[in-house]
Amino acid sequence: TRSLIVTGVQTCALPISKGLVMNNTYGAIVFGHGSRDPLWYVPMQQVVEDFKKLNPDWHVSLAFLEMNPLSLELATQNLASLGVTHLRITPMFFGVGKHVREDLPLLVDELRKQHPHITIDLLPAVGEHPEFSMWVAQLISRSHTPIHS
């Protein structure tokens, strides 16, 4: 069984008033739609594992819009309990439909109200990244093995 929450700690000293130093702890949520099929989650879990290799000091969690009990709210609560002060939410959507354009910003606004001590950044959907379409085109070009013959 794989854990859906991978943990670590990254701190960054920032000067604040009167010479005090505040430690920041960083977290990331890989946010997906959700599915009834357990195999659908495997690539999402791989993204978390790969992110963790690149950022071993961050707290990382998956979260889902529906069909999974690990909601965005629960993932944020879990990360908040670990002391996260800065959180990035990355929607794992290729296209920007109603969920990303309307539903997700409302959920994030609510999280900001519930967790005013956490700076929450909602990143663009992965499909909106300028390098995404070229990466997919290169992947297709390099693929020589069909899934089904």
PDB file of C-alpha atoms in Angstrom:
ATOM      1  CA  THR A   1       0.000   0.000   0.000  1.00  0.00           C
ATOM      2  CA  ARG A   2       1.317   3.418  -0.926  1.00  0.00           C
ATOM      3  CA  SER A   3       0.763   6.428   1.267  1.00  0.00           C
ATOM      4  CA  LEU A   4      -0.937   9.338  -0.461  1.00  0.00           C
ATOM      5  CA  ILE A   5       0.969  11.845   1.665  1.00  0.00           C
ATOM      6  CA  VAL A   6       4.728  12.123   1.355  1.00  0.00           C
ATOM      7  CA  THR A   7       6.432  14.314   3.921  1.00  0.00           C
ATOM      8  CA  GLY A   8       9.627  16.267   4.415  1.00  0.00           C
ATOM      9  CA  VAL A   9      10.533  19.730   5.609  1.00  0.00           C
ATOM     10  CA  GLN A  10      12.129  22.678   3.830  1.00  0.00           C
ATOM     11  CA  THR A  11      12.777  25.810   5.804  1.00  0.00           C
ATOM     12  CA  CYS A  12      13.835  29.224   4.609  1.00  0.00           C
ATOM     13  CA  ALA A  13      14.873  31.993   6.974  1.00  0.00           C
ATOM     14  CA  LEU A  14      13.234  35.319   6.131  1.00  0.00           C
ATOM     15  CA  PRO A  15      13.866  38.510   8.060  1.00  0.00           C
ATOM     16  CA  ILE A  16      10.793  40.148   9.557  1.00  0.00           C
ATOM     17  CA  SER A  17      10.268  43.167  11.754  1.00  0.00           C
ATOM     18  CA  LYS A  18      12.568  43.775  14.740  1.00  0.00           C
ATOM     19  CA  GLY A  19      15.192  41.358  13.439  1.00  0.00           C
ATOM     20  CA  LEU A  20      13.148  38.225  14.101  1.00  0.00           C
ATOM     21  CA  VAL A  21      13.500  35.265  11.771  1.00  0.00           C
ATOM     22  CA  MET A  22      10.531  33.244  10.556  1.00  0.00           C
ATOM     23  CA  ASN A  23      10.911  29.717   9.194  1.00  0.00           C
ATOM     24  CA  ASN A  24       8.779  28.799   6.222  1.00  0.00           C
ATOM     25  CA  THR A  25       7.745  25.269   5.426  1.00  0.00           C
ATOM     26  CA  TYR A  26       6.757  24.441   1.870  1.00  0.00           C
ATOM     27  CA  GLY A  27       4.074  22.114   0.614  1.00  0.00           C
ATOM     28  CA  ALA A  28       2.630  21.049  -2.697  1.00  0.00           C
ATOM     29  CA  ILE A  29      -0.634  19.454  -3.695  1.00  0.00           C
ATOM     30  CA  VAL A  30      -0.942  17.521  -6.933  1.00  0.00           C
ATOM     31  CA  PHE A  31      -4.652  17.953  -7.667  1.00  0.00           C
ATOM     32  CA  GLY A  32      -6.629  15.660  -9.950  1.00  0.00           C
ATOM     33  CA  HIS A  33     -10.217  14.901 -10.863  1.00  0.00           C
ATOM     34  CA  GLY A  34     -10.448  11.491  -9.221  1.00  0.00           C
ATOM     35  CA  SER A  35     -11.652   8.139 -10.507  1.00  0.00           C
ATOM     36  CA  ARG A  36     -13.332   4.929  -9.405  1.00  0.00           C
ATOM     37  CA  ASP A  37     -10.512   2.976 -11.092  1.00  0.00           C
ATOM     38  CA  PRO A  38      -7.581   2.491  -8.706  1.00  0.00           C
ATOM     39  CA  LEU A  39      -5.146   2.198 -11.631  1.00  0.00           C
ATOM     40  CA  TRP A  40      -5.986   5.783 -12.630  1.00  0.00           C
ATOM     41  CA  TYR A  41      -4.085   6.967  -9.534  1.00  0.00           C
ATOM     42  CA  VAL A  42      -0.770   5.301 -10.401  1.00  0.00           C
ATOM     43  CA  PRO A  43       0.547   8.121 -12.653  1.00  0.00           C
ATOM     44  CA  MET A  44      -0.565  10.710 -10.101  1.00  0.00           C
ATOM     45  CA  GLN A  45       1.344   8.898  -7.365  1.00  0.00           C
ATOM     46  CA  GLN A  46       4.378   8.763  -9.671  1.00  0.00           C
ATOM     47  CA  VAL A  47       4.255  12.544 -10.084  1.00  0.00           C
ATOM     48  CA  VAL A  48       4.317  12.891  -6.291  1.00  0.00           C
ATOM     49  CA  GLU A  49       7.266  10.484  -6.029  1.00  0.00           C
ATOM     50  CA  ASP A  50       9.176  12.318  -8.793  1.00  0.00           C
ATOM     51  CA  PHE A  51       8.430  15.703  -7.202  1.00  0.00           C
ATOM     52  CA  LYS A  52       9.714  14.365  -3.906  1.00  0.00           C
ATOM     53  CA  LYS A  53      12.984  13.294  -5.559  1.00  0.00           C
ATOM     54  CA  LEU A  54      13.440  16.821  -6.911  1.00  0.00           C
ATOM     55  CA  ASN A  55      12.245  18.530  -3.692  1.00  0.00           C
ATOM     56  CA  PRO A  56      13.037  16.185  -0.790  1.00  0.00           C
ATOM     57  CA  ASP A  57      12.377  18.839   1.844  1.00  0.00           C
ATOM     58  CA  TRP A  58       8.796  19.607   0.823  1.00  0.00           C
ATOM     59  CA  HIS A  59       5.579  18.123   2.192  1.00  0.00           C
ATOM     60  CA  VAL A  60       3.602  16.703  -0.743  1.00  0.00           C
ATOM     61  CA  SER A  61       0.077  15.350  -1.072  1.00  0.00           C
ATOM     62  CA  LEU A  62      -2.342  14.205  -3.706  1.00  0.00           C
ATOM     63  CA  ALA A  63      -5.867  15.627  -3.617  1.00  0.00           C
ATOM     64  CA  PHE A  64      -8.957  15.022  -5.709  1.00  0.00           C
ATOM     65  CA  LEU A  65     -12.099  16.836  -6.739  1.00  0.00           C
ATOM     66  CA  GLU A  66     -14.347  13.794  -6.477  1.00  0.00           C
ATOM     67  CA  MET A  67     -14.540   9.998  -6.241  1.00  0.00           C
ATOM     68  CA  ASN A  68     -11.791   9.909  -3.600  1.00  0.00           C
ATOM     69  CA  PRO A  69     -11.909  10.765   0.105  1.00  0.00           C
ATOM     70  CA  LEU A  70      -8.645  12.745  -0.138  1.00  0.00           C
ATOM     71  CA  SER A  71     -10.242  16.089  -0.952  1.00  0.00           C
ATOM     72  CA  LEU A  72      -8.391  19.351  -1.449  1.00  0.00           C
ATOM     73  CA  GLU A  73      -9.665  20.489   1.954  1.00  0.00           C
ATOM     74  CA  LEU A  74      -8.413  17.347   3.723  1.00  0.00           C
ATOM     75  CA  ALA A  75      -5.020  17.460   1.989  1.00  0.00           C
ATOM     76  CA  THR A  76      -4.623  21.116   2.982  1.00  0.00           C
ATOM     77  CA  GLN A  77      -5.598  20.330   6.596  1.00  0.00           C
ATOM     78  CA  ASN A  78      -3.040  17.515   6.664  1.00  0.00           C
ATOM     79  CA  LEU A  79      -0.295  19.774   5.316  1.00  0.00           C
ATOM     80  CA  ALA A  80      -1.279  22.589   7.683  1.00  0.00           C
ATOM     81  CA  SER A  81      -0.950  20.170  10.610  1.00  0.00           C
ATOM     82  CA  LEU A  82       2.619  19.521   9.456  1.00  0.00           C
ATOM     83  CA  GLY A  83       3.410  23.223   9.679  1.00  0.00           C
ATOM     84  CA  VAL A  84       3.237  24.186   6.010  1.00  0.00           C
ATOM     85  CA  THR A  85       3.269  27.970   5.580  1.00  0.00           C
ATOM     86  CA  HIS A  86       3.505  28.159   1.771  1.00  0.00           C
ATOM     87  CA  LEU A  87       1.443  25.841  -0.423  1.00  0.00           C
ATOM     88  CA  ARG A  88       1.379  25.320  -4.192  1.00  0.00           C
ATOM     89  CA  ILE A  89      -1.602  23.591  -5.777  1.00  0.00           C
ATOM     90  CA  THR A  90      -1.003  22.187  -9.260  1.00  0.00           C
ATOM     91  CA  PRO A  91      -4.069  21.019 -11.226  1.00  0.00           C
ATOM     92  CA  MET A  92      -3.222  17.879 -13.180  1.00  0.00           C
ATOM     93  CA  PHE A  93      -5.623  18.722 -15.993  1.00  0.00           C
ATOM     94  CA  PHE A  94      -4.619  18.902 -19.660  1.00  0.00           C
ATOM     95  CA  GLY A  95      -7.538  21.087 -20.682  1.00  0.00           C
ATOM     96  CA  VAL A  96      -9.086  23.954 -18.780  1.00  0.00           C
ATOM     97  CA  GLY A  97     -12.766  23.199 -18.401  1.00  0.00           C
ATOM     98  CA  LYS A  98     -15.311  24.175 -15.794  1.00  0.00           C
ATOM     99  CA  HIS A  99     -13.562  22.313 -12.966  1.00  0.00           C
ATOM    100  CA  VAL A 100     -10.300  24.225 -13.383  1.00  0.00           C
ATOM    101  CA  ARG A 101     -11.790  27.524 -14.528  1.00  0.00           C
ATOM    102  CA  GLU A 102     -14.624  27.800 -11.978  1.00  0.00           C
ATOM    103  CA  ASP A 103     -14.775  25.048  -9.340  1.00  0.00           C
ATOM    104  CA  LEU A 104     -11.130  24.960  -8.297  1.00  0.00           C
ATOM    105  CA  PRO A 105     -10.677  28.739  -7.762  1.00  0.00           C
ATOM    106  CA  LEU A 106     -13.753  28.708  -5.486  1.00  0.00           C
ATOM    107  CA  LEU A 107     -12.312  25.811  -3.474  1.00  0.00           C
ATOM    108  CA  VAL A 108      -8.964  27.586  -3.160  1.00  0.00           C
ATOM    109  CA  ASP A 109     -10.641  30.832  -2.052  1.00  0.00           C
ATOM    110  CA  GLU A 110     -12.368  28.866   0.709  1.00  0.00           C
ATOM    111  CA  LEU A 111      -9.053  27.266   1.738  1.00  0.00           C
ATOM    112  CA  ARG A 112      -7.462  30.715   1.991  1.00  0.00           C
ATOM    113  CA  LYS A 113     -10.248  31.760   4.382  1.00  0.00           C
ATOM    114  CA  GLN A 114      -9.859  28.590   6.456  1.00  0.00           C
ATOM    115  CA  HIS A 115      -6.037  28.822   6.553  1.00  0.00           C
ATOM    116  CA  PRO A 116      -5.106  32.529   6.579  1.00  0.00           C
ATOM    117  CA  HIS A 117      -1.653  31.663   7.975  1.00  0.00           C
ATOM    118  CA  ILE A 118      -0.785  29.733   4.785  1.00  0.00           C
ATOM    119  CA  THR A 119       0.162  31.438   1.537  1.00  0.00           C
ATOM    120  CA  ILE A 120      -1.708  29.360  -1.054  1.00  0.00           C
ATOM    121  CA  ASP A 121      -0.728  29.623  -4.716  1.00  0.00           C
ATOM    122  CA  LEU A 122      -2.939  28.054  -7.362  1.00  0.00           C
ATOM    123  CA  LEU A 123      -0.734  27.273 -10.335  1.00  0.00           C
ATOM    124  CA  PRO A 124      -2.024  26.951 -13.910  1.00  0.00           C
ATOM    125  CA  ALA A 125      -3.174  23.514 -15.043  1.00  0.00           C
ATOM    126  CA  VAL A 126      -0.306  21.419 -16.401  1.00  0.00           C
ATOM    127  CA  GLY A 127      -1.866  21.542 -19.874  1.00  0.00           C
ATOM    128  CA  GLU A 128      -1.453  25.318 -19.904  1.00  0.00           C
ATOM    129  CA  HIS A 129       2.310  25.138 -19.416  1.00  0.00           C
ATOM    130  CA  PRO A 130       4.058  26.548 -22.503  1.00  0.00           C
ATOM    131  CA  GLU A 131       6.277  23.462 -22.830  1.00  0.00           C
ATOM    132  CA  PHE A 132       3.485  20.928 -22.367  1.00  0.00           C
ATOM    133  CA  SER A 133       2.299  20.577 -25.981  1.00  0.00           C
ATOM    134  CA  MET A 134       5.882  20.251 -27.256  1.00  0.00           C
ATOM    135  CA  TRP A 135       6.648  17.665 -24.594  1.00  0.00           C
ATOM    136  CA  VAL A 136       3.590  15.620 -25.610  1.00  0.00           C
ATOM    137  CA  ALA A 137       4.535  15.909 -29.301  1.00  0.00           C
ATOM    138  CA  GLN A 138       8.065  14.694 -28.503  1.00  0.00           C
ATOM    139  CA  LEU A 139       6.700  11.854 -26.393  1.00  0.00           C
ATOM    140  CA  ILE A 140       4.449  10.700 -29.226  1.00  0.00           C
ATOM    141  CA  SER A 141       7.315  10.965 -31.719  1.00  0.00           C
ATOM    142  CA  ARG A 142       9.584   8.796 -29.549  1.00  0.00           C
ATOM    143  CA  SER A 143       6.948   6.173 -28.728  1.00  0.00           C
ATOM    144  CA  HIS A 144       7.602   3.034 -30.755  1.00  0.00           C
ATOM    145  CA  THR A 145       5.799   0.403 -28.708  1.00  0.00           C
ATOM    146  CA  PRO A 146       2.016   0.211 -29.041  1.00  0.00           C
ATOM    147  CA  ILE A 147       0.001  -0.527 -25.920  1.00  0.00           C
ATOM    148  CA  HIS A 148      -2.229  -2.995 -27.769  1.00  0.00           C
ATOM    149  CA  SER A 149      -1.351  -4.749 -31.033  1.00  0.00           C
TER     150      SER A 149
END
